[in-house]
mmCIF file of C-alpha atoms in Angstrom:
data_model
loop_
_atom_site.group_PDB
_atom_site.id
_atom_site.type_symbol
_atom_site.label_atom_id
_atom_site.label_comp_id
_atom_site.label_asym_id
_atom_site.label_seq_id
_atom_site.Cartn_x
_atom_site.Cartn_y
_atom_site.Cartn_z
ATOM 1 C CA MET A 1 -118.262 -13.838 -104.999
ATOM 2 C CA LEU A 2 -120.052 -17.069 -106.760
ATOM 3 C CA PHE A 3 -118.541 -19.493 -104.151
ATOM 4 C CA ALA A 4 -118.042 -17.683 -101.123
ATOM 5 C CA ARG A 5 -121.326 -19.041 -99.759
ATOM 6 C CA SER A 6 -122.432 -23.869 -99.506
ATOM 7 C CA GLY A 7 -124.213 -24.398 -102.034
ATOM 8 C CA LEU A 8 -127.085 -24.255 -100.300
ATOM 9 C CA GLU A 9 -126.798 -20.780 -98.773
ATOM 10 C CA GLN A 10 -126.913 -20.065 -102.676
ATOM 11 C CA LEU A 11 -129.309 -21.610 -103.735
ATOM 12 C CA ARG A 12 -131.476 -20.323 -101.543
ATOM 13 C CA ALA A 13 -130.996 -16.888 -101.770
ATOM 14 C CA VAL A 14 -131.885 -17.162 -105.005
ATOM 15 C CA ALA A 15 -135.104 -18.917 -103.578
ATOM 16 C CA ALA A 16 -135.584 -15.720 -101.828
ATOM 17 C CA GLY A 17 -135.173 -12.995 -104.566
ATOM 18 C CA GLU A 18 -131.294 -12.545 -102.715
ATOM 19 C CA ALA A 19 -129.232 -13.520 -105.728
ATOM 20 C CA PRO A 20 -130.235 -12.895 -109.036
ATOM 21 C CA ALA A 21 -131.140 -16.848 -110.930
ATOM 22 C CA PRO A 22 -128.846 -17.997 -113.405
ATOM 23 C CA PRO A 23 -129.215 -16.469 -116.678
ATOM 24 C CA ILE A 24 -131.182 -20.379 -118.373
ATOM 25 C CA SER A 25 -134.292 -19.773 -115.624
ATOM 26 C CA SER A 26 -135.780 -17.374 -117.385
ATOM 27 C CA HIS A 27 -135.593 -19.067 -120.991
ATOM 28 C CA ILE A 28 -138.218 -22.114 -119.722
ATOM 29 C CA GLY A 29 -138.713 -20.514 -116.703
ATOM 30 C CA LEU A 30 -137.962 -21.913 -113.454
ATOM 31 C CA GLU A 31 -137.571 -21.327 -110.286
ATOM 32 C CA ILE A 32 -136.691 -22.825 -107.601
ATOM 33 C CA VAL A 33 -139.413 -24.049 -104.417
ATOM 34 C CA THR A 34 -137.456 -25.025 -101.570
ATOM 35 C CA VAL A 35 -133.644 -26.159 -101.362
ATOM 36 C CA GLU A 36 -133.349 -28.888 -98.544
ATOM 37 C CA GLU A 37 -129.779 -30.501 -98.763
ATOM 38 C CA GLY A 38 -129.910 -32.980 -100.911
ATOM 39 C CA ASP A 39 -132.906 -32.196 -101.988
ATOM 40 C CA VAL A 40 -135.095 -29.415 -104.506
ATOM 41 C CA VAL A 41 -138.147 -28.754 -105.267
ATOM 42 C CA MET A 42 -138.668 -26.599 -108.951
ATOM 43 C CA THR A 43 -140.949 -25.333 -110.838
ATOM 44 C CA ALA A 44 -141.505 -24.429 -115.136
ATOM 45 C CA VAL A 45 -143.887 -23.374 -117.508
ATOM 46 C CA PRO A 46 -143.822 -24.435 -120.666
ATOM 47 C CA ASP A 47 -145.043 -22.782 -123.576
ATOM 48 C CA GLU A 48 -145.539 -22.699 -127.176
ATOM 49 C CA SER A 49 -142.459 -21.322 -127.737
ATOM 50 C CA HIS A 50 -140.583 -24.721 -126.077
ATOM 51 C CA TYR A 51 -142.330 -26.352 -129.041
ATOM 52 C CA ASN A 52 -140.371 -29.209 -131.353
ATOM 53 C CA PRO A 53 -142.113 -29.594 -135.131
ATOM 54 C CA ILE A 54 -144.489 -32.407 -134.322
ATOM 55 C CA GLY A 55 -146.023 -29.665 -131.952
ATOM 56 C CA SER A 56 -144.677 -30.879 -128.361
ATOM 57 C CA VAL A 57 -142.530 -29.220 -125.894
ATOM 58 C CA HIS A 58 -138.813 -29.904 -126.667
ATOM 59 C CA GLY A 59 -136.785 -33.158 -125.515
ATOM 60 C CA GLY A 60 -134.386 -30.301 -124.778
ATOM 61 C CA PHE A 61 -136.924 -28.404 -121.877
ATOM 62 C CA PHE A 62 -137.411 -32.353 -119.709
ATOM 63 C CA ALA A 63 -133.524 -33.009 -119.920
ATOM 64 C CA THR A 64 -132.571 -28.549 -119.119
ATOM 65 C CA VAL A 65 -135.155 -29.522 -116.552
ATOM 66 C CA LEU A 66 -133.963 -32.846 -115.510
ATOM 67 C CA ASP A 67 -130.598 -31.684 -115.209
ATOM 68 C CA SER A 68 -131.020 -28.214 -112.822
ATOM 69 C CA ALA A 69 -132.508 -30.403 -110.465
ATOM 70 C CA CYS A 70 -131.024 -32.667 -110.520
ATOM 71 C CA GLY A 71 -127.508 -30.038 -110.497
ATOM 72 C CA CYS A 72 -129.353 -27.791 -107.669
ATOM 73 C CA ALA A 73 -130.022 -30.864 -105.440
ATOM 74 C CA VAL A 74 -125.780 -31.822 -105.593
ATOM 75 C CA HIS A 75 -125.210 -27.880 -105.079
ATOM 76 C CA SER A 76 -126.731 -28.204 -101.982
ATOM 77 C CA THR A 77 -124.262 -30.640 -100.302
ATOM 78 C CA LEU A 78 -121.905 -28.760 -101.179
ATOM 79 C CA PRO A 79 -119.331 -26.950 -98.730
ATOM 80 C CA ALA A 80 -118.742 -22.707 -99.830
ATOM 81 C CA GLY A 81 -116.042 -22.888 -102.288
ATOM 82 C CA VAL A 82 -116.591 -26.287 -104.528
ATOM 83 C CA GLY A 83 -118.359 -26.724 -107.258
ATOM 84 C CA TYR A 84 -119.852 -29.383 -109.807
ATOM 85 C CA THR A 85 -120.291 -30.335 -113.579
ATOM 86 C CA SER A 86 -123.061 -32.902 -114.832
ATOM 87 C CA LEU A 87 -120.447 -35.425 -115.885
ATOM 88 C CA GLU A 88 -123.913 -37.765 -118.086
ATOM 89 C CA ILE A 89 -128.201 -37.756 -118.009
ATOM 90 C CA LYS A 90 -129.899 -40.393 -118.717
ATOM 91 C CA VAL A 91 -133.835 -39.143 -119.525
ATOM 92 C CA SER A 92 -136.569 -41.228 -119.785
ATOM 93 C CA PHE A 93 -139.619 -39.243 -121.356
ATOM 94 C CA LEU A 94 -143.347 -41.253 -120.578
ATOM 95 C CA ARG A 95 -145.794 -38.099 -121.319
ATOM 96 C CA PRO A 96 -146.266 -36.010 -122.814
ATOM 97 C CA ILE A 97 -145.421 -31.496 -122.463
ATOM 98 C CA THR A 98 -147.114 -29.362 -124.623
ATOM 99 C CA ALA A 99 -148.705 -25.831 -123.636
ATOM 100 C CA ASP A 100 -151.526 -26.921 -122.075
ATOM 101 C CA THR A 101 -150.370 -29.261 -119.476
ATOM 102 C CA GLY A 102 -149.748 -26.213 -117.364
ATOM 103 C CA PRO A 103 -147.064 -25.683 -114.980
ATOM 104 C CA VAL A 104 -144.630 -28.550 -113.725
ATOM 105 C CA THR A 105 -142.715 -29.224 -111.239
ATOM 106 C CA ALA A 106 -139.044 -31.145 -110.467
ATOM 107 C CA HIS A 107 -138.064 -32.861 -108.158
ATOM 108 C CA GLY A 108 -134.876 -34.363 -107.353
ATOM 109 C CA TRP A 109 -132.555 -35.328 -104.890
ATOM 110 C CA VAL A 110 -129.105 -37.252 -104.316
ATOM 111 C CA THR A 111 -128.835 -41.475 -104.543
ATOM 112 C CA ARG A 112 -124.875 -41.352 -103.098
ATOM 113 C CA LYS A 113 -122.775 -39.014 -102.416
ATOM 114 C CA GLY A 114 -118.874 -40.072 -102.726
ATOM 115 C CA ARG A 115 -115.802 -36.775 -102.787
ATOM 116 C CA SER A 116 -115.888 -37.131 -106.397
ATOM 117 C CA ALA A 117 -118.696 -37.922 -107.952
ATOM 118 C CA VAL A 118 -122.026 -37.280 -106.933
ATOM 119 C CA PHE A 119 -125.090 -39.079 -108.282
ATOM 120 C CA ALA A 120 -129.357 -38.121 -108.140
ATOM 121 C CA GLU A 121 -132.191 -38.219 -109.609
ATOM 122 C CA ALA A 122 -135.110 -36.704 -110.716
ATOM 123 C CA ASP A 123 -139.298 -36.454 -112.099
ATOM 124 C CA ILE A 124 -140.969 -34.054 -114.051
ATOM 125 C CA ARG A 125 -145.246 -34.141 -112.544
ATOM 126 C CA ASP A 126 -147.902 -32.483 -113.863
ATOM 127 C CA SER A 127 -150.588 -30.818 -111.777
ATOM 128 C CA GLN A 128 -152.594 -34.043 -110.688
ATOM 129 C CA GLY A 129 -149.225 -35.378 -110.138
ATOM 130 C CA ARG A 130 -148.735 -38.072 -112.932
ATOM 131 C CA VAL A 131 -144.648 -38.157 -113.727
ATOM 132 C CA LEU A 132 -143.927 -36.866 -117.453
ATOM 133 C CA ALA A 133 -139.815 -37.469 -117.362
ATOM 134 C CA VAL A 134 -137.542 -38.758 -115.157
ATOM 135 C CA ALA A 135 -133.877 -39.045 -115.177
ATOM 136 C CA SER A 136 -130.471 -40.156 -112.708
ATOM 137 C CA SER A 137 -127.437 -37.546 -113.067
ATOM 138 C CA THR A 138 -124.048 -38.598 -112.523
ATOM 139 C CA CYS A 139 -122.044 -35.112 -111.442
ATOM 140 C CA LEU A 140 -118.716 -34.532 -110.909
ATOM 141 C CA VAL A 141 -116.930 -32.397 -108.012
ATOM 142 C CA VAL A 142 -114.510 -29.774 -108.484
ATOM 143 C CA ARG A 143 -112.820 -28.969 -105.419
ATOM 144 C CA PRO A 144 -110.356 -25.844 -105.947
ATOM 145 C CA ASP A 145 -106.517 -26.644 -106.429
ATOM 146 C CA PRO A 146 -104.969 -26.653 -103.348
ATOM 147 C CA ALA A 147 -101.243 -25.613 -105.439
ATOM 148 C CA SER A 148 -102.950 -22.432 -106.739
#
């Protein structure tokens, strides 16, 4: 059962290859590198299949990677049986990504944890450590209905 483990346990199992990665991961080459409570590092591999009509990686790639980093940072703080969903995300694009950029690293971290909402931030960096994009996110904590 998906929610039998804490978020941290779930993500560590995915990172170790003991549990399947979410299907979205295969579309962008997204992998968890490290995960601690409230903090996650992931890598993704942009390629030409992610290009927009002007010949650079589509903003959706940036947004997906950043939403994943923020969301997984939040998920890592949740107990078993509790989920989350993104309420909003703000992405700022700072530099373009192309297939020549190579693998990128996303770092997501929780900035404030409340009972019903958790706030997180993330950035994407290239192999030289240059920041390519940043995001801030608010996630809704979804608790089981005690009436069910």
